[in-house]
Coordinates of C-alpha atoms in Angstrom, one line a residue:
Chain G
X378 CA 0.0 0.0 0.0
X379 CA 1.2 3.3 -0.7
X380 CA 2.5 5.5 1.8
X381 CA 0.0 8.6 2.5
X382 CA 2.7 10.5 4.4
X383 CA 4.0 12.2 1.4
X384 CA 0.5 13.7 0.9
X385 CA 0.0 14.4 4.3
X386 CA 3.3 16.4 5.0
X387 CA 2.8 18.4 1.3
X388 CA -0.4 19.4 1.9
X389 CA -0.7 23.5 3.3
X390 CA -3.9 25.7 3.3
X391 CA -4.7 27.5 0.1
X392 CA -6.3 30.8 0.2
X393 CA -5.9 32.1 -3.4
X394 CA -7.6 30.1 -6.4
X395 CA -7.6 30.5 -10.2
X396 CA -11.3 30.8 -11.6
X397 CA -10.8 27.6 -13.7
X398 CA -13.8 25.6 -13.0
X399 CA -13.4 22.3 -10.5
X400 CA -14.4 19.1 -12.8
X401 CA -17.5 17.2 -11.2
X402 CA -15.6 14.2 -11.2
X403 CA -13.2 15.7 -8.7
X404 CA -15.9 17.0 -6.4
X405 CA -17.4 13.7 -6.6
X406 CA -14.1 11.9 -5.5
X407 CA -13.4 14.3 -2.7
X408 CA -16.9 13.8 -1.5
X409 CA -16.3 10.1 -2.0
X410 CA -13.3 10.6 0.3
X411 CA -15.2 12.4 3.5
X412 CA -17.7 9.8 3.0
X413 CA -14.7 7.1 3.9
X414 CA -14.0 8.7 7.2
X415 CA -14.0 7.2 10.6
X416 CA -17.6 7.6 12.5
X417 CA -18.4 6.3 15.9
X418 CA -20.8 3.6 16.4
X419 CA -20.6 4.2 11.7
X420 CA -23.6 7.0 12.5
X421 CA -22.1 8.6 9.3
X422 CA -24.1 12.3 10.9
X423 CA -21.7 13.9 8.5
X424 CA -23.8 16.2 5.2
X425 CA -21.7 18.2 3.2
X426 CA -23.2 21.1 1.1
X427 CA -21.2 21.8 -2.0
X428 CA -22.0 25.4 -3.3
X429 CA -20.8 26.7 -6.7
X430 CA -23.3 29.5 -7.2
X431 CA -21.5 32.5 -6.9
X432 CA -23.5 35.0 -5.1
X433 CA -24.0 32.1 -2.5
X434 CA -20.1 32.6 -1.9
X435 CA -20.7 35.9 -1.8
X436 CA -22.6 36.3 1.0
X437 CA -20.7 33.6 3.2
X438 CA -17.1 35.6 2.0
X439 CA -19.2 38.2 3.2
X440 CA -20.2 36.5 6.3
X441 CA -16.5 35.6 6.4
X442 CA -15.3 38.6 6.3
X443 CA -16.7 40.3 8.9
X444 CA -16.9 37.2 11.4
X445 CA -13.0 37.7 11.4
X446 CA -12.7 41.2 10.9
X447 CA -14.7 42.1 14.3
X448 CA -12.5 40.0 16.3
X449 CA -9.3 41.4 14.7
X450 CA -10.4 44.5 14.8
X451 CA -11.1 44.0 18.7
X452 CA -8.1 42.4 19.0
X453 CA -5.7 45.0 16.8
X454 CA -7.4 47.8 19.6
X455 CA -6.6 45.6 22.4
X456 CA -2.8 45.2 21.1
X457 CA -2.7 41.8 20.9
X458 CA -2.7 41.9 17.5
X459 CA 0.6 43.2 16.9
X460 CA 2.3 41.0 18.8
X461 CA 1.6 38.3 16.5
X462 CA 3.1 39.6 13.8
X463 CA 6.0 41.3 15.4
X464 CA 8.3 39.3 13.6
X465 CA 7.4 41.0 10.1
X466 CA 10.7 43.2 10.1
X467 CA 9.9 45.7 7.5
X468 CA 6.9 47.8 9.2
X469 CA 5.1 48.9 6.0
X470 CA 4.9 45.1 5.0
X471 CA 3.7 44.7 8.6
X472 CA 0.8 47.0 8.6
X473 CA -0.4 46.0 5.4
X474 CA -0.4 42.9 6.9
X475 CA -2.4 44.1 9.8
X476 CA -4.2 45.8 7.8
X477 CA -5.6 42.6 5.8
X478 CA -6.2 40.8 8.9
X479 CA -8.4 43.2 10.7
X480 CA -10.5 44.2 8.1
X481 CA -11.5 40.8 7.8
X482 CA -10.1 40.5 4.5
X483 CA -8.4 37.7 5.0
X484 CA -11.3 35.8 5.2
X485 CA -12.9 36.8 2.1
X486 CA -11.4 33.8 -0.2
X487 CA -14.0 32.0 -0.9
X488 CA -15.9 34.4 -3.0
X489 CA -12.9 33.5 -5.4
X490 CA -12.9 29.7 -4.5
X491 CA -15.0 27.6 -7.5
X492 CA -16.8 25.0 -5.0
X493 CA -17.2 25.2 -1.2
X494 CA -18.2 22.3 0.4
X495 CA -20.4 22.7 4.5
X496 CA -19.5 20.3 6.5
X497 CA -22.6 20.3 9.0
X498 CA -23.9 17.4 11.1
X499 CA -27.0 15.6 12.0
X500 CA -27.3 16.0 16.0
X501 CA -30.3 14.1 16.1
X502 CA -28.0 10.8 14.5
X503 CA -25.0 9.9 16.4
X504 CA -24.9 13.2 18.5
X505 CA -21.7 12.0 20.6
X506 CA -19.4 12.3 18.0
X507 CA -20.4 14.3 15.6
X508 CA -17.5 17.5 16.4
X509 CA -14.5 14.3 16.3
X510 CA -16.4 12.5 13.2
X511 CA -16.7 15.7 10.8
X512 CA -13.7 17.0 11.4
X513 CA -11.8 13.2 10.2
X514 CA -14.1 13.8 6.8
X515 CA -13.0 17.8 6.8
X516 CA -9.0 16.0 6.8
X517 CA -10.3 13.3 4.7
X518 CA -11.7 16.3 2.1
X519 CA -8.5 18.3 2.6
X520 CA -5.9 15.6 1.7
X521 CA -8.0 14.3 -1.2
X522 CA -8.5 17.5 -3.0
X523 CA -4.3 17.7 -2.2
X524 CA -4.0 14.6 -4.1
X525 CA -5.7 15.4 -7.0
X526 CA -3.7 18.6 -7.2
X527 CA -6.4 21.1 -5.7
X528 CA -6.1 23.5 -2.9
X529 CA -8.1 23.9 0.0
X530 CA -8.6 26.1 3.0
X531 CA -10.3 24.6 6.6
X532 CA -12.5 27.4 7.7
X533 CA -14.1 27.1 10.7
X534 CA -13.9 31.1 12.1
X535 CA -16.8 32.1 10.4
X536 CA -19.3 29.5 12.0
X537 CA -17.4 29.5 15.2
X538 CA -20.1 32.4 17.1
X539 CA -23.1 31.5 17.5
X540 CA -25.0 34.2 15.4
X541 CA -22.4 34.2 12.7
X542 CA -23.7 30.3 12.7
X543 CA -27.2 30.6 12.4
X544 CA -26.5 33.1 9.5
X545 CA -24.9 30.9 7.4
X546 CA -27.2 27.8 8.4
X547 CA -30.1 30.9 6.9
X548 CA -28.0 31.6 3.6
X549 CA -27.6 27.5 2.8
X550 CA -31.4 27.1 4.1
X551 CA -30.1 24.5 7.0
X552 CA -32.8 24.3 9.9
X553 CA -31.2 27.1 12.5
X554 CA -32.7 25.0 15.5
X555 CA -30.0 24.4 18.2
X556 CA -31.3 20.7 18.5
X557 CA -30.6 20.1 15.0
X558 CA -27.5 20.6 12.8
X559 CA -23.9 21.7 13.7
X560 CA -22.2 23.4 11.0
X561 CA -18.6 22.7 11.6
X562 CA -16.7 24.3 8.7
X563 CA -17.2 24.9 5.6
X564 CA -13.8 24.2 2.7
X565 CA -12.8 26.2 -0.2
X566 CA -11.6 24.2 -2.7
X567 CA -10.3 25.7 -6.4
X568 CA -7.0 25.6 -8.3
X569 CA -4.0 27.1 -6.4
X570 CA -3.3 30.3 -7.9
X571 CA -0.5 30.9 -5.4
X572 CA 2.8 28.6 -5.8
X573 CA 2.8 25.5 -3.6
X574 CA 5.7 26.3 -1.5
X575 CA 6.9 23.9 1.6
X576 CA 4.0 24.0 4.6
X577 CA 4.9 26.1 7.3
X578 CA 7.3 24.4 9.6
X579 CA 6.3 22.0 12.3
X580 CA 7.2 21.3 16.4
X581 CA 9.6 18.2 16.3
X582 CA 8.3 15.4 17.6
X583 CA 10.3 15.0 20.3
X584 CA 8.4 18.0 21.7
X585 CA 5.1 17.0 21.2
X586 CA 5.3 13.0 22.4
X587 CA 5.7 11.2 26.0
X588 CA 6.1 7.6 26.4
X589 CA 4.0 5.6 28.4
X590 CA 3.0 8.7 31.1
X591 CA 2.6 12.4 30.3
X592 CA 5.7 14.4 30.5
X593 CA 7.9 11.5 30.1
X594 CA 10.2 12.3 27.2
X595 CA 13.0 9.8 27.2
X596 CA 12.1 6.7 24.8
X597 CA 11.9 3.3 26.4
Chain D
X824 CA -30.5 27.9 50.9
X825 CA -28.7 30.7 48.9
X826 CA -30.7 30.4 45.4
X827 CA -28.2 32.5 44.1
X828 CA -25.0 30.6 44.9
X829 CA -26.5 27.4 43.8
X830 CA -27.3 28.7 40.2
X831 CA -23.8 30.3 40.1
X832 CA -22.6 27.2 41.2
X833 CA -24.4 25.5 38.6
X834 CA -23.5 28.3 35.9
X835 CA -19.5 27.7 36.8
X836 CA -19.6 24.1 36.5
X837 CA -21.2 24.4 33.3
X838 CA -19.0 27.2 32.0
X839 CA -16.3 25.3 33.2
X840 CA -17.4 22.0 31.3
X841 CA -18.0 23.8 28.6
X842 CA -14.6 25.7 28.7
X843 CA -12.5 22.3 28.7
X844 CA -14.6 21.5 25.6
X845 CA -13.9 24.6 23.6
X846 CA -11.4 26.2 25.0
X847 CA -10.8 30.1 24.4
X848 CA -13.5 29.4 21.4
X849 CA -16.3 28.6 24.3
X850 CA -16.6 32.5 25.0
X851 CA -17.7 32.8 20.5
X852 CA -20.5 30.5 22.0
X853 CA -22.2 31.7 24.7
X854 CA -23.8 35.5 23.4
X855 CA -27.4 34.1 24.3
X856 CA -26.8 33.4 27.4
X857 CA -29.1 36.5 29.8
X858 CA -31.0 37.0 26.3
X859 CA -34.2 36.4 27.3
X860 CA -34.6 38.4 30.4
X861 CA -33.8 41.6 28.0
X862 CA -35.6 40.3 25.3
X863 CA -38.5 40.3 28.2
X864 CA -38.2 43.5 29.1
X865 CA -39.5 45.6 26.1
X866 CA -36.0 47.5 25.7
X867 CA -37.0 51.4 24.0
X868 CA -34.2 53.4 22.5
X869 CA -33.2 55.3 19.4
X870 CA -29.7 55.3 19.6
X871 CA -26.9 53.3 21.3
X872 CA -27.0 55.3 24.5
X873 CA -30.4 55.3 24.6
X874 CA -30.5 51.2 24.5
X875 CA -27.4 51.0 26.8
X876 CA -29.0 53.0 29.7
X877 CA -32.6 51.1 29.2
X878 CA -31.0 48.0 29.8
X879 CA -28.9 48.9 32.6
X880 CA -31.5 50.5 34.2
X881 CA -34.1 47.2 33.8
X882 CA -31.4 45.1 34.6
X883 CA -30.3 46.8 38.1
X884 CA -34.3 47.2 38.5
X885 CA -34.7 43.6 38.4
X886 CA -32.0 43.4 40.7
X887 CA -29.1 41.8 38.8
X888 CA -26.4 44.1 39.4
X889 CA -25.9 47.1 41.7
X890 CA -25.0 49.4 38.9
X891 CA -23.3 49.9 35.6
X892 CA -21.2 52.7 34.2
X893 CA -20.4 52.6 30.5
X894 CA -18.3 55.1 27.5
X895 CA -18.2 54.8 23.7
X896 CA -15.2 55.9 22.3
X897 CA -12.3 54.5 19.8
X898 CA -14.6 55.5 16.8
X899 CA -17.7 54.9 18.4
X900 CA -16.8 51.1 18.5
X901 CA -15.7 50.4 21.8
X902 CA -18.4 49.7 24.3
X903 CA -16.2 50.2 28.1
X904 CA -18.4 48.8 30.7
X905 CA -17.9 48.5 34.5
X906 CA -20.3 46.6 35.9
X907 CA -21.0 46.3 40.3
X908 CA -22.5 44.1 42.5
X909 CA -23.3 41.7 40.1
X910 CA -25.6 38.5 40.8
X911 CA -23.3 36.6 39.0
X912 CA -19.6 37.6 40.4
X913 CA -19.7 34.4 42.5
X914 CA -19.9 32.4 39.7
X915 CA -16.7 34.2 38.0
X916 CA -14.4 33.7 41.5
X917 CA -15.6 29.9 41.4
X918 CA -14.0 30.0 37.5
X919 CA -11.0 31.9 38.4
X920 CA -10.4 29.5 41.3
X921 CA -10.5 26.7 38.8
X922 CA -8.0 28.5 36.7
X923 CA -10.1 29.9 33.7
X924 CA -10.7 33.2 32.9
X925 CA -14.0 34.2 33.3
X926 CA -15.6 34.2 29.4
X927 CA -19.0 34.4 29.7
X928 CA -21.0 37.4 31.5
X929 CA -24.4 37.8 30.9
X930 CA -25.1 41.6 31.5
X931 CA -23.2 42.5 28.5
X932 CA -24.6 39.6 26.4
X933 CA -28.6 41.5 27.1
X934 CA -26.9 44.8 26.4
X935 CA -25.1 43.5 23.0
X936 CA -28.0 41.2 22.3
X937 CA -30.5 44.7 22.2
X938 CA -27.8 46.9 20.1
X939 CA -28.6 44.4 17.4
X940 CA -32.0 43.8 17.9
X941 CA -33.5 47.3 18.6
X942 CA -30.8 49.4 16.5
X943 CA -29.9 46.9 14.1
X944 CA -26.5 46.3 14.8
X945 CA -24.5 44.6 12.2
X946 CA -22.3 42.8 14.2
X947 CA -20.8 42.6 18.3
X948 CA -17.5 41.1 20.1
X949 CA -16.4 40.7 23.7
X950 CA -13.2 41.6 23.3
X951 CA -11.8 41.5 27.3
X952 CA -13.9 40.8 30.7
X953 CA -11.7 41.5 33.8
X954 CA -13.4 40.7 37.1
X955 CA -12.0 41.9 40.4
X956 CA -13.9 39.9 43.3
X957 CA -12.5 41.8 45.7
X958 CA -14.3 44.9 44.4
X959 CA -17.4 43.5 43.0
X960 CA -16.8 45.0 39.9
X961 CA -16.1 43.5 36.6
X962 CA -14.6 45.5 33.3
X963 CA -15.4 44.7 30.0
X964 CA -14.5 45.7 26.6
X965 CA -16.8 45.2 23.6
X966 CA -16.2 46.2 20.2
X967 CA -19.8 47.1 18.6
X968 CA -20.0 47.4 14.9
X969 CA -22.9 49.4 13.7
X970 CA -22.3 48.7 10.0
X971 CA -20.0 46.3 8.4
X972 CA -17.8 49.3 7.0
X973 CA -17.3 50.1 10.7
X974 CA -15.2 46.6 11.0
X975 CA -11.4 47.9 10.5
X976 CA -11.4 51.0 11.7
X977 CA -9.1 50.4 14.6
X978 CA -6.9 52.8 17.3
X979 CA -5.5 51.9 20.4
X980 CA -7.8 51.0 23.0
X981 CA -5.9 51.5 26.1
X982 CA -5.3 55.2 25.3
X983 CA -8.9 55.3 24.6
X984 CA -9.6 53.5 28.4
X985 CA -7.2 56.1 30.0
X986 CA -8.7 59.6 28.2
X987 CA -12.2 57.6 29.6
X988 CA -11.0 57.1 33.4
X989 CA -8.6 60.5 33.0
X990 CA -12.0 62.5 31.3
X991 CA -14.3 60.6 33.4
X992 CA -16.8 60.2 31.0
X993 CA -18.5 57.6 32.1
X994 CA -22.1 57.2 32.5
X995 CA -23.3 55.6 35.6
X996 CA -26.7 53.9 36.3
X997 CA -28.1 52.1 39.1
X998 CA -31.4 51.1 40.1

């Protein structure tokens, strides 16, 4: 069997897309692929939504956008902000940075992504798992569309409040009751526009594992 | 029996619950929570101030908190709030005993939760909640958008806090 590390370690989040269409067949195999995921007790409470209309991406970009932009904005005023980018030397870079964060801009993508597929789930089926189970089909949808050559960005900010939540459940006509459906994320997908560099570099492993008790680093 | 200590106590467990769940993210979840006492109350108001001072005033009325004092500044997007004698201060020291910072408070969720109902707010975010136990007073920032163009415009908030306290332009209401 081939080793799906490779894909795994290439894959990074893509934000910018060209507007070349995304060929059904594709969509259909990356659905294919979240369908394949692990599920507790094999509820399967996973439905995935997969929008190509374009004023639909509008309005979640839209959604999008200002979902992160109130927060940054928040948390540019509070200062926190800054500090996370402090490392950008060149302070005009830095600020336009800033800039793109705050006014939610950053956000925005989708409008320019081809197909976004909602990841939401069925609380009524399989309610224990259903945060752990759709977010193994989000990976499952992220490293497919990677092996087929597509990008893809995870976004969950956007759905994360609770308002922001119910207006996207509104614009994709999903029943807004609490009791019903979680939405979890929702992934742009397209063709990368921007060049697939390296992913961003990773914590060693010998910082993230213990062996046989927490906090135990020395291999036995 | 201290009704009041045993909801709080029941509040912090769940906050608490709830916080090992989500994490920081738990605090994105909880503007609801106090929104149907103020959606109760028949809030009136034409303008932000208006709306604030309505809902203070009902909610130290009804005996939630002693008294509130608020500002807008920063470009009319920051919302400073000092809130005292709150019902629900005992549930924020069991949380900071347990090591979390308190996320969720009620009083500003009603006051937020009207902004958008009664004026039509685009948008809200808690951006900061500081309690002090020892004072009874808890301090929090909100950033209120009015309309989505509103989102970016940005300045620094602690200078806005100080010319607030140094200016003392706050507004105080109390039952």
């Amino acid at each position: 069997m081939q080793d799906i590390l490779d894909v795994i370690s290439s894959r990074k989040s893509i934000r910018r897309y060209l507007p070349d269409p995304v060929p059904d067949e594709m969509i259909d195999k990356i659905l294919e692929a979240a369908r394949w995921a692990p599920t507790g007790e094999n509820y399967q409470p996973w439905r995935f939504i997969v929008i190509k209309d374009q004023e639909t991406r509008n309005k979640i970009g839209d959604l999008s956008k200002i979902g992160s932009g109130k927060r940054m904005t928040a948390w540019y005023c509070m200062g926190t902000m800054q500090k996370r980018f402090e490392k950008i030397q060149d302070p005009e870079k830095r600020a336009e940075v800033l800039r793109f964060m705050y006014s939610g801009e950053v956000s925005e993508f989708c409008k320019q992504a081809p197909v976004i597929i909602a990841v939401i789930g069925d609380l009524k089926i399989g309610s224990v798992d259903v945060p752990y189970d759709l977010c193994a089909a989000t990976e499952n949808i992220l490293l497919e569309a990677h092996s087929l050559g597509l990008g893809a960005c995870w976004v969950h900010g956007p759905v994360a409040a609770t308002r922001d939540a119910i207006k996207f459940k509104e614009i994709l006509g999903i029943p807004t009751g609490m009791n019903e459906y979680k939405v979890i994320c929702y992934i742009a997908i397209g063709w990368p526009k921007e060049k697939r560099k390296h992913p961003r570099p990773k914590y060693p492993l010998e910082d993230l594992v213990y062996w046989e008790k927490f906090g135990n680093k020395e291999r036995p | 029996m201290d009704r009041t200590a045993y909801f709080n106590d029941l509040m912090a467990r769940t906050e608490e619950l709830f916080y090992h769940e989500l994490s920081d993210c738990a605090a994105w979840k909880t503007e609801f929570i106090g929104v149907d006492f103020i959606q109760a109350q028949d809030i009136q108001g034409e303008t932000p101030a208006e709306v604030i001072e309505d809902c203070i005033g009902k909610i130290a009325a009804a005996g939630l908190i002693e008294e509130a004092s608020y500002s807008i500044g920063g470009e009319n997007i920051l919302l400073y709030l000092k809130v005292k004698g709150c019902l629900h201060i005992s549930k924020e020291a069991k949380l900071m005993k347990s090591g979390i910072k308190p996320y969720n408070c009620p009083i500003i969720n009603m006051i937020l939760d009207q902004l958008i109902e009664k004026l039509n707010f685009e948008t809200t975010y808690v951006a900061d909640l500081e309690v002090d136990t020892d004072a009874g007073m808890c301090t929090i920032k909100s950033a209120i958008f009015e309309t989505p163009e509103k989102i970016g415009n940005v300045c620094d908030w602690s200078d806005e806090c100080r010319l607030i306290d140094e200016n003392n332009t706050w507004k105080t209401i109390s039952c």
